[in-house]
Coordinates of C-alpha atoms in Angstrom, one line a residue:
M1 CA -4.7 -10.0 25.0
R2 CA -7.9 -11.9 25.8
S3 CA -8.5 -14.8 23.5
D4 CA -12.2 -14.0 23.2
L5 CA -11.4 -10.6 21.7
N6 CA -9.0 -12.2 19.3
S7 CA -11.6 -14.7 18.1
R8 CA -14.4 -12.0 18.0
Y9 CA -12.5 -9.3 16.1
G10 CA -9.4 -10.9 14.7
E11 CA -11.3 -13.3 12.4
E12 CA -13.3 -10.4 10.8
R13 CA -12.8 -9.6 7.1
L14 CA -12.1 -5.9 7.0
P15 CA -10.5 -3.3 4.7
R16 CA -6.9 -2.2 5.3
Y17 CA -8.2 1.4 5.1
T18 CA -5.6 2.7 2.6
S19 CA -8.5 4.7 1.3
Y20 CA -12.0 5.7 2.4
P21 CA -14.3 4.7 0.9
T22 CA -12.5 1.6 -0.1
A23 CA -12.1 0.5 -3.8
P24 CA -15.0 -1.9 -3.9
Y25 CA -17.3 1.1 -3.7
F26 CA -15.9 2.8 -6.7
S27 CA -18.3 3.0 -9.7
S28 CA -18.3 3.6 -13.4
A29 CA -20.3 6.8 -12.8
I30 CA -16.9 8.5 -12.6
T31 CA -15.9 8.8 -16.3
Q32 CA -13.1 10.2 -18.4
R33 CA -15.0 13.5 -18.5
T34 CA -15.1 13.6 -14.8
Y35 CA -11.4 13.0 -14.6
R36 CA -10.6 15.7 -17.1
E37 CA -12.5 18.2 -15.1
W38 CA -10.8 17.2 -11.9
L39 CA -7.4 17.4 -13.5
A40 CA -8.1 20.9 -14.8
A41 CA -9.1 22.0 -11.3
I42 CA -5.7 21.1 -9.7
P43 CA -4.6 24.4 -8.0
Q44 CA -1.6 26.1 -9.6
G45 CA 1.6 25.6 -7.7
K46 CA 0.2 22.7 -5.5
P47 CA 2.7 19.8 -5.3
V48 CA 1.3 16.4 -6.3
S49 CA 2.6 12.8 -5.9
L50 CA 2.7 10.2 -8.7
Y51 CA 2.1 6.5 -8.7
L52 CA 3.1 4.3 -11.6
H53 CA 1.9 0.8 -11.8
I54 CA 4.0 -1.7 -13.8
P55 CA 1.7 -4.8 -14.0
F56 CA 4.1 -7.5 -15.0
C57 CA 6.2 -10.2 -13.3
Q58 CA 8.3 -13.0 -14.6
S59 CA 6.7 -15.6 -12.3
M60 CA 3.7 -15.7 -10.1
C61 CA 4.0 -15.8 -6.3
W62 CA 1.0 -17.8 -5.2
Y63 CA 0.2 -15.5 -2.2
C64 CA 0.1 -12.4 -4.4
G65 CA -2.9 -10.1 -4.1
C66 CA -1.7 -7.5 -6.7
N67 CA -2.8 -6.9 -10.2
T68 CA -0.1 -8.4 -12.3
T69 CA 0.5 -10.5 -15.5
I70 CA 3.2 -13.0 -16.2
V71 CA 5.5 -12.2 -19.2
R72 CA 8.6 -14.0 -20.5
R73 CA 9.7 -11.4 -23.0
N74 CA 10.3 -7.7 -23.0
E75 CA 8.0 -6.8 -25.9
P76 CA 4.8 -6.6 -23.8
V77 CA 6.6 -4.4 -21.3
A78 CA 7.9 -2.1 -24.1
D79 CA 4.5 -1.8 -25.6
F80 CA 3.0 -1.0 -22.2
L81 CA 5.6 1.7 -21.5
T82 CA 4.7 3.3 -24.8
S83 CA 1.1 3.5 -23.7
L84 CA 2.2 4.7 -20.2
R85 CA 4.0 7.6 -21.8
R86 CA 0.9 8.4 -23.9
E87 CA -1.3 8.4 -20.8
I88 CA 1.1 10.7 -19.0
D89 CA 1.0 13.0 -22.1
M90 CA -2.8 13.0 -22.0
V91 CA -3.1 13.6 -18.3
T92 CA -0.6 16.5 -18.2
S93 CA -2.4 18.1 -21.2
H94 CA -5.5 18.5 -19.0
I95 CA -3.6 20.2 -16.2
K96 CA -3.4 23.9 -16.6
Q97 CA 0.2 24.3 -15.6
K98 CA 3.4 22.3 -15.3
T99 CA 2.8 20.5 -12.0
T100 CA 5.3 20.2 -9.1
V101 CA 6.0 16.7 -7.9
G102 CA 7.1 15.9 -4.4
G103 CA 7.1 12.1 -4.6
V104 CA 7.0 9.2 -7.1
H105 CA 6.3 5.6 -6.3
F106 CA 6.8 2.7 -8.8
G107 CA 4.7 -0.3 -7.8
G108 CA 3.6 -3.6 -9.4
G109 CA 3.9 -6.2 -10.4
T110 CA 7.6 -5.9 -10.6
P111 CA 8.7 -2.4 -11.7
T112 CA 12.3 -3.5 -12.1
I113 CA 11.2 -5.8 -14.9
M114 CA 12.0 -2.8 -17.1
T115 CA 15.4 -2.7 -18.7
P116 CA 17.8 -0.1 -17.4
A117 CA 17.4 1.9 -20.6
Q118 CA 13.6 1.8 -20.3
F119 CA 13.7 3.0 -16.7
A120 CA 16.1 5.8 -17.5
E121 CA 13.9 6.9 -20.5
L122 CA 10.8 6.9 -18.3
M123 CA 12.5 9.0 -15.6
I124 CA 13.7 11.5 -18.2
F125 CA 10.2 11.7 -19.6
L126 CA 8.6 12.3 -16.2
R127 CA 11.1 15.1 -15.4
Q128 CA 10.2 16.7 -18.8
K129 CA 6.4 16.6 -18.0
F130 CA 6.6 17.6 -14.3
S131 CA 8.8 19.9 -12.1
F132 CA 10.4 17.7 -9.5
L133 CA 11.2 19.3 -6.1
P134 CA 14.9 19.0 -5.2
D135 CA 14.1 16.7 -2.3
A136 CA 11.4 14.6 -4.1
E137 CA 11.3 11.0 -2.9
I138 CA 11.5 8.4 -5.6
A139 CA 10.6 5.0 -4.4
I140 CA 10.5 1.6 -6.2
E141 CA 9.4 -1.9 -5.4
I142 CA 12.0 -4.6 -6.2
D143 CA 12.1 -8.4 -6.6
P144 CA 15.7 -9.1 -5.4
R145 CA 15.8 -12.4 -7.3
R146 CA 16.0 -10.7 -10.7
L147 CA 17.7 -7.3 -10.1
T148 CA 20.7 -7.0 -12.4
R149 CA 23.8 -5.0 -11.6
E150 CA 23.0 -2.7 -14.6
M151 CA 19.5 -2.0 -13.3
L152 CA 20.8 -1.5 -9.8
N153 CA 23.2 1.1 -11.0
E154 CA 20.6 2.8 -13.1
L155 CA 18.3 3.2 -10.1
G156 CA 21.0 5.1 -8.4
A157 CA 21.8 7.2 -11.5
S158 CA 18.1 8.1 -12.0
G159 CA 17.7 9.5 -8.5
V160 CA 15.8 6.7 -6.7
T161 CA 15.9 7.4 -3.0
R162 CA 14.1 4.5 -1.5
A163 CA 13.8 0.8 -2.4
S164 CA 11.3 -1.7 -1.1
L165 CA 12.5 -5.4 -1.3
G166 CA 10.1 -8.3 -1.2
V167 CA 11.4 -10.8 1.3
Q168 CA 8.2 -12.4 2.8
S169 CA 10.0 -15.4 4.3
F170 CA 13.4 -17.1 4.2
D171 CA 11.9 -20.5 5.3
P172 CA 12.6 -22.9 2.3
V173 CA 9.5 -24.9 3.1
V174 CA 7.3 -21.7 3.0
Q175 CA 9.1 -20.5 -0.1
Q176 CA 8.3 -23.8 -1.9
A177 CA 4.7 -23.6 -0.8
V178 CA 4.2 -20.1 -2.3
N179 CA 6.4 -20.5 -5.4
R180 CA 9.0 -17.9 -4.4
I181 CA 12.5 -19.2 -3.9
Q182 CA 14.7 -16.4 -2.7
S183 CA 18.0 -16.9 -0.8
F184 CA 19.3 -14.7 2.0
E185 CA 22.6 -14.3 0.1
D186 CA 20.8 -12.9 -3.0
T187 CA 18.8 -10.5 -0.8
A188 CA 22.0 -9.4 1.1
A189 CA 23.8 -8.8 -2.2
V190 CA 21.0 -6.6 -3.6
T191 CA 20.8 -4.7 -0.3
E192 CA 24.5 -3.9 -0.3
G193 CA 24.4 -3.1 -4.0
L194 CA 21.6 -0.6 -3.5
R195 CA 23.5 1.2 -0.8
S196 CA 26.6 1.3 -2.9
A197 CA 24.5 2.9 -5.7
G198 CA 23.5 5.7 -3.3
I199 CA 20.1 4.4 -2.3
R200 CA 20.2 4.8 1.4
S201 CA 16.6 4.1 2.5
I202 CA 15.8 0.4 2.3
N203 CA 12.5 -1.3 3.2
F204 CA 11.8 -5.0 3.6
D205 CA 8.4 -6.6 3.1
L206 CA 7.5 -9.5 5.3
I207 CA 4.4 -11.7 5.4
Y208 CA 2.9 -13.8 8.2
G209 CA 0.1 -16.3 7.9
L210 CA 1.6 -18.2 4.9
P211 CA 1.3 -22.0 4.5
H212 CA 3.6 -24.0 6.8
Q213 CA 4.8 -20.8 8.4
T214 CA 5.5 -21.0 12.2
V215 CA 6.5 -18.6 14.9
A216 CA 10.0 -20.2 14.8
S217 CA 10.3 -19.7 11.0
C218 CA 9.1 -16.1 11.4
F219 CA 11.7 -15.5 14.1
D220 CA 14.5 -16.9 11.9
T221 CA 13.5 -14.7 9.0
V222 CA 13.5 -11.6 11.2
Q223 CA 16.9 -12.5 12.6
K224 CA 18.4 -12.8 9.1
C225 CA 16.8 -9.5 8.0
L226 CA 18.2 -7.7 11.0
Q227 CA 21.7 -8.6 9.9
L228 CA 21.1 -6.4 6.8
H229 CA 19.8 -3.5 9.0
P230 CA 17.0 -2.1 6.7
D231 CA 15.6 1.3 7.6
R232 CA 12.0 0.1 7.5
F233 CA 9.9 -3.1 7.6
S234 CA 6.4 -3.6 6.3
V235 CA 4.7 -6.6 7.9
F236 CA 1.5 -7.8 6.3
G237 CA -0.9 -10.7 7.1
Y238 CA -1.4 -13.0 4.1
A239 CA -4.9 -12.4 2.6
H240 CA -6.2 -15.7 1.3
I241 CA -8.9 -14.7 -1.2
P242 CA -8.9 -17.5 -3.9
T243 CA -12.3 -16.5 -5.1
F244 CA -10.7 -13.3 -6.5
K245 CA -7.1 -14.4 -7.0
K246 CA -7.4 -17.8 -8.7
H247 CA -3.6 -18.5 -8.4
Q248 CA -4.1 -18.7 -4.6
R249 CA -5.9 -21.9 -5.2
K250 CA -2.5 -23.5 -5.6
I251 CA -1.9 -22.9 -1.9
D252 CA -2.8 -25.8 0.4
E253 CA -5.4 -24.3 2.7
T254 CA -4.9 -27.0 5.3
A255 CA -1.3 -25.7 5.8
L256 CA -2.4 -22.1 6.6
P257 CA -2.2 -21.1 10.3
D258 CA -5.4 -20.4 12.1
G259 CA -6.3 -17.0 13.6
A260 CA -4.5 -17.7 16.9
G261 CA -1.4 -18.8 15.0
R262 CA -1.4 -15.7 12.8
H263 CA -1.6 -13.5 15.9
L264 CA 1.3 -15.3 17.5
Q265 CA 3.4 -14.8 14.4
A266 CA 2.5 -11.1 14.0
N267 CA 3.1 -10.5 17.7
M268 CA 6.5 -12.2 17.7
I269 CA 7.7 -10.2 14.6
A270 CA 6.6 -7.0 16.2
S271 CA 8.2 -7.8 19.5
R272 CA 11.5 -8.8 17.9
L273 CA 11.7 -5.7 15.7
I274 CA 10.9 -3.4 18.7
N275 CA 13.5 -5.1 20.8
A276 CA 16.0 -4.5 18.0
G277 CA 15.3 -0.7 18.1
Y278 CA 12.6 -0.2 15.5
Q279 CA 9.6 1.8 16.3
Q280 CA 6.1 0.5 15.4
I281 CA 4.5 2.8 12.9
G282 CA 0.7 2.4 12.9
L283 CA -0.6 -1.1 12.4
D284 CA 2.1 -2.9 10.2
H285 CA 5.2 -0.7 9.6
F286 CA 8.4 -0.5 11.7
A287 CA 11.1 2.1 11.3
L288 CA 14.4 3.1 12.8
P289 CA 14.1 6.2 15.2
N290 CA 15.7 8.5 12.7
D291 CA 13.6 7.4 9.7
S292 CA 11.1 9.9 8.3
L293 CA 8.2 7.6 9.2
A294 CA 9.2 7.7 12.8
T295 CA 9.6 11.4 13.0
A296 CA 6.3 12.0 11.2
Q297 CA 4.5 9.7 13.6
A298 CA 6.1 11.6 16.6
A299 CA 4.9 14.9 15.1
G300 CA 1.4 13.6 14.5
I301 CA 1.6 14.1 10.7
L302 CA 1.8 10.5 9.6
H303 CA -0.5 9.7 6.7
R304 CA -1.9 6.6 5.0
N305 CA -2.5 6.0 1.3
F306 CA -2.5 3.1 -1.2
Q307 CA 1.2 2.4 -0.6
G308 CA 0.6 2.1 3.2
Y309 CA 2.0 4.5 5.8
T310 CA 3.7 7.5 4.3
T311 CA 5.2 10.9 5.1
D312 CA 3.6 12.3 1.9
T313 CA 1.5 15.3 2.8
S314 CA 0.0 15.9 -0.7
D315 CA -3.7 15.2 -1.0
I316 CA -3.3 14.7 -4.8
L317 CA -1.9 11.4 -6.0
I318 CA -2.0 10.9 -9.8
G319 CA -2.0 7.3 -10.8
F320 CA -0.6 6.0 -14.1
G321 CA -0.7 2.5 -15.6
A322 CA -3.1 -0.4 -15.7
S323 CA -5.2 -0.7 -12.4
A324 CA -3.5 2.4 -10.9
I325 CA -5.6 4.3 -8.4
G326 CA -5.2 8.0 -7.8
R327 CA -6.8 10.6 -5.6
L328 CA -7.6 14.2 -6.4
E329 CA -9.3 16.7 -4.2
Q330 CA -12.7 15.7 -5.5
G331 CA -12.3 11.9 -5.2
Y332 CA -10.7 8.7 -6.4
I333 CA -9.9 7.5 -10.0
Q334 CA -9.0 4.0 -11.0
N335 CA -7.6 3.0 -14.4
E336 CA -8.7 0.0 -16.5
V337 CA -7.2 -3.1 -14.8
A338 CA -6.3 -5.4 -17.7
P339 CA -3.1 -4.3 -19.4
R340 CA -4.3 -5.0 -22.9
A341 CA -7.6 -3.1 -22.5
Y342 CA -5.6 -0.3 -20.9
C343 CA -3.3 0.0 -23.8
E344 CA -6.2 -0.1 -26.3
L345 CA -7.9 2.8 -24.6
V346 CA -4.8 4.9 -24.5
T347 CA -3.9 4.0 -28.2
N348 CA -7.4 5.3 -29.2
G349 CA -6.7 8.6 -27.4
D350 CA -8.9 7.9 -24.4
L351 CA -8.0 8.3 -20.8
P352 CA -8.1 4.8 -19.4
T353 CA -10.4 5.7 -16.5
R354 CA -12.5 2.7 -15.5
K355 CA -14.2 3.8 -12.3
G356 CA -13.9 6.1 -9.3
Y357 CA -15.7 7.8 -6.5
A358 CA -16.7 11.4 -5.8
L359 CA -16.2 12.2 -2.1
T360 CA -19.1 13.7 0.0
A361 CA -18.6 15.9 3.0
D362 CA -19.4 12.9 5.2
D363 CA -16.8 10.8 3.4
R364 CA -14.2 13.4 4.1
L365 CA -15.0 13.5 7.8
R366 CA -14.9 9.8 8.2
A367 CA -11.8 9.4 6.1
D368 CA -10.1 12.0 8.4
I369 CA -11.2 10.1 11.5
I370 CA -10.2 6.7 10.1
E371 CA -6.7 8.0 9.0
R372 CA -6.0 9.3 12.5
I373 CA -7.1 6.1 14.1
M374 CA -4.9 4.0 11.7
C375 CA -1.9 6.3 12.1
D376 CA -2.0 7.4 15.7
F377 CA -4.2 4.8 17.5
R378 CA -6.2 7.7 18.8
V379 CA -8.3 10.6 17.5
D380 CA -9.5 13.8 19.0
L381 CA -13.1 13.7 17.7
E382 CA -13.8 17.3 18.7
Q383 CA -10.8 18.6 16.8
V384 CA -11.4 16.5 13.7
C385 CA -15.2 17.2 13.6
G386 CA -14.5 20.9 14.1
R387 CA -12.5 20.9 10.9
H388 CA -15.5 19.5 9.1
G389 CA -18.2 21.7 10.6
T390 CA -19.8 19.1 12.8
T391 CA -19.7 17.7 16.4
P392 CA -18.5 14.4 17.9
D393 CA -22.1 13.7 19.0
A394 CA -23.3 13.6 15.4
V395 CA -20.6 11.1 14.5
L396 CA -21.0 8.9 17.6
R397 CA -24.7 8.6 17.1
S398 CA -24.1 7.1 13.7
T399 CA -22.2 4.1 15.0
D400 CA -23.4 1.2 17.1
R401 CA -20.3 -0.8 16.7
L402 CA -18.2 1.6 18.8
D403 CA -20.3 0.8 21.9
M404 CA -19.4 -2.9 21.6
L405 CA -15.7 -2.0 21.2
I406 CA -15.8 0.2 24.3
T407 CA -17.6 -2.4 26.3
D408 CA -15.1 -5.0 25.3
G409 CA -12.2 -2.8 26.3
V410 CA -10.7 -2.5 22.8
V411 CA -11.0 1.3 22.9
R412 CA -11.5 4.0 25.5
L413 CA -13.5 7.2 25.0
E414 CA -12.4 9.9 27.4
G415 CA -14.3 13.1 26.6
P416 CA -13.9 13.6 22.8
V417 CA -10.7 11.5 22.6
L418 CA -11.0 8.0 21.4
S419 CA -7.9 5.8 21.9
V420 CA -7.0 2.2 21.2
T421 CA -5.7 0.3 24.3
D422 CA -2.1 -0.7 24.1
D423 CA -2.7 -4.5 24.1
T424 CA -5.4 -4.3 21.4
R425 CA -3.6 -2.2 18.8
H426 CA -3.5 -5.1 16.4
L427 CA -7.3 -4.7 16.2
V428 CA -7.1 -1.1 15.0
R429 CA -8.8 -2.0 11.7
S430 CA -11.8 -3.1 13.8
V431 CA -11.8 0.2 15.5
A432 CA -11.6 2.1 12.2
S433 CA -14.4 0.1 10.8
A434 CA -16.8 1.6 13.5
F435 CA -16.7 4.8 11.4
D436 CA -17.1 3.1 8.0
A437 CA -20.6 4.0 6.8
Y438 CA -20.4 1.6 3.9
L439 CA -19.2 -1.6 5.6
G440 CA -21.6 -4.4 5.0
T441 CA -23.6 -2.7 2.3
S442 CA -22.1 -5.0 -0.4
G443 CA -20.3 -8.3 -0.5
P444 CA -16.6 -7.6 -1.0
I445 CA -14.2 -10.0 0.6
Y446 CA -11.4 -8.4 2.6
S447 CA -8.5 -9.9 4.5
R448 CA -8.6 -11.0 8.1
A449 CA -8.3 -8.2 10.6
V450 CA -5.3 -10.0 12.1

């Protein structure tokens, strides 16, 4: 990889393209009324997916970029769950029929901050309001430091099929610098406990680019993780945005690796996982060959949404909870971000819709192109454009950035097929951005491309 390309593109601040257009372009023009109309238009019998955001943690990890609130008692969680059930009631009342669910994802925050009884009650409530497919995937994000044996057993009893464990780094110096002390032994115990409870699909989250992190410490973390043999890894670059996330100001910026250092860390992690038998899935996921992500990628049906790479084929994702984002056929919906304001809206009988975005025909075309680039590192523009009633020439004429990427050897355009070269795949977000009609039209701050 040429160093000039890494410095030219790797330092850019770009979206992760888990949606298009991205969340900074959502607006308050999308209201409760809009959302009610979109819900009522969900086609009968069409499976949907659900996302439930639990916006609470017991302590703040200083690298965190999520919407979360620190709580020391269960009462705020209990109050929030009461509002969450009310929101689910309201949303389902606007859908014309009992909707079929193919997948559920609990995100946060820390979803397992719920008590076992609270989680069990919520799952029972969801099954009352929706018709779950027999093979529905139920996934949950877990902080291994605080998962009790009782909660672990309840996850299995409630039908959870996949668990995602936050690991980030096992380096004690890095852990101290980001306020997240987590031993390998605790992580191993939780991993084994989940499998004993019947949860067979395990994902580990890793982060590179953290303060005091080195290639050697990343290697040591991966080596320890491989002893536990998770089915998947998600490997993210730390996004340092202290302007938006004030707790990140506690991180010593002088201890952060530069762009070249981040690239070396990311490349080492990827190489080690691939050598251990994992397949790279898109930009930042890795999976064992028999994992559903790997088989979906091989079949060309891999997708990308707010949870990252996914096998979920539904184009309807209903979001519940403070700050949750959903997508319906007409566009995106985001809830009120602050938990207290969210609960007040729901208590007053209002849908907690804060903003959203109504998709245009051009948005749908560009979203399709960007998703295929992010998932497959290639896109047949003639095929995709044909689905949208246009031609590749019309799209190519609308982007000047692509010419520079082609000239620099980041991508190849052979007929209508655009492909990212093997040694520049880590710059795939830069390639996707060539088709982003909104990039640069406002001032949002994104994470580094690498």
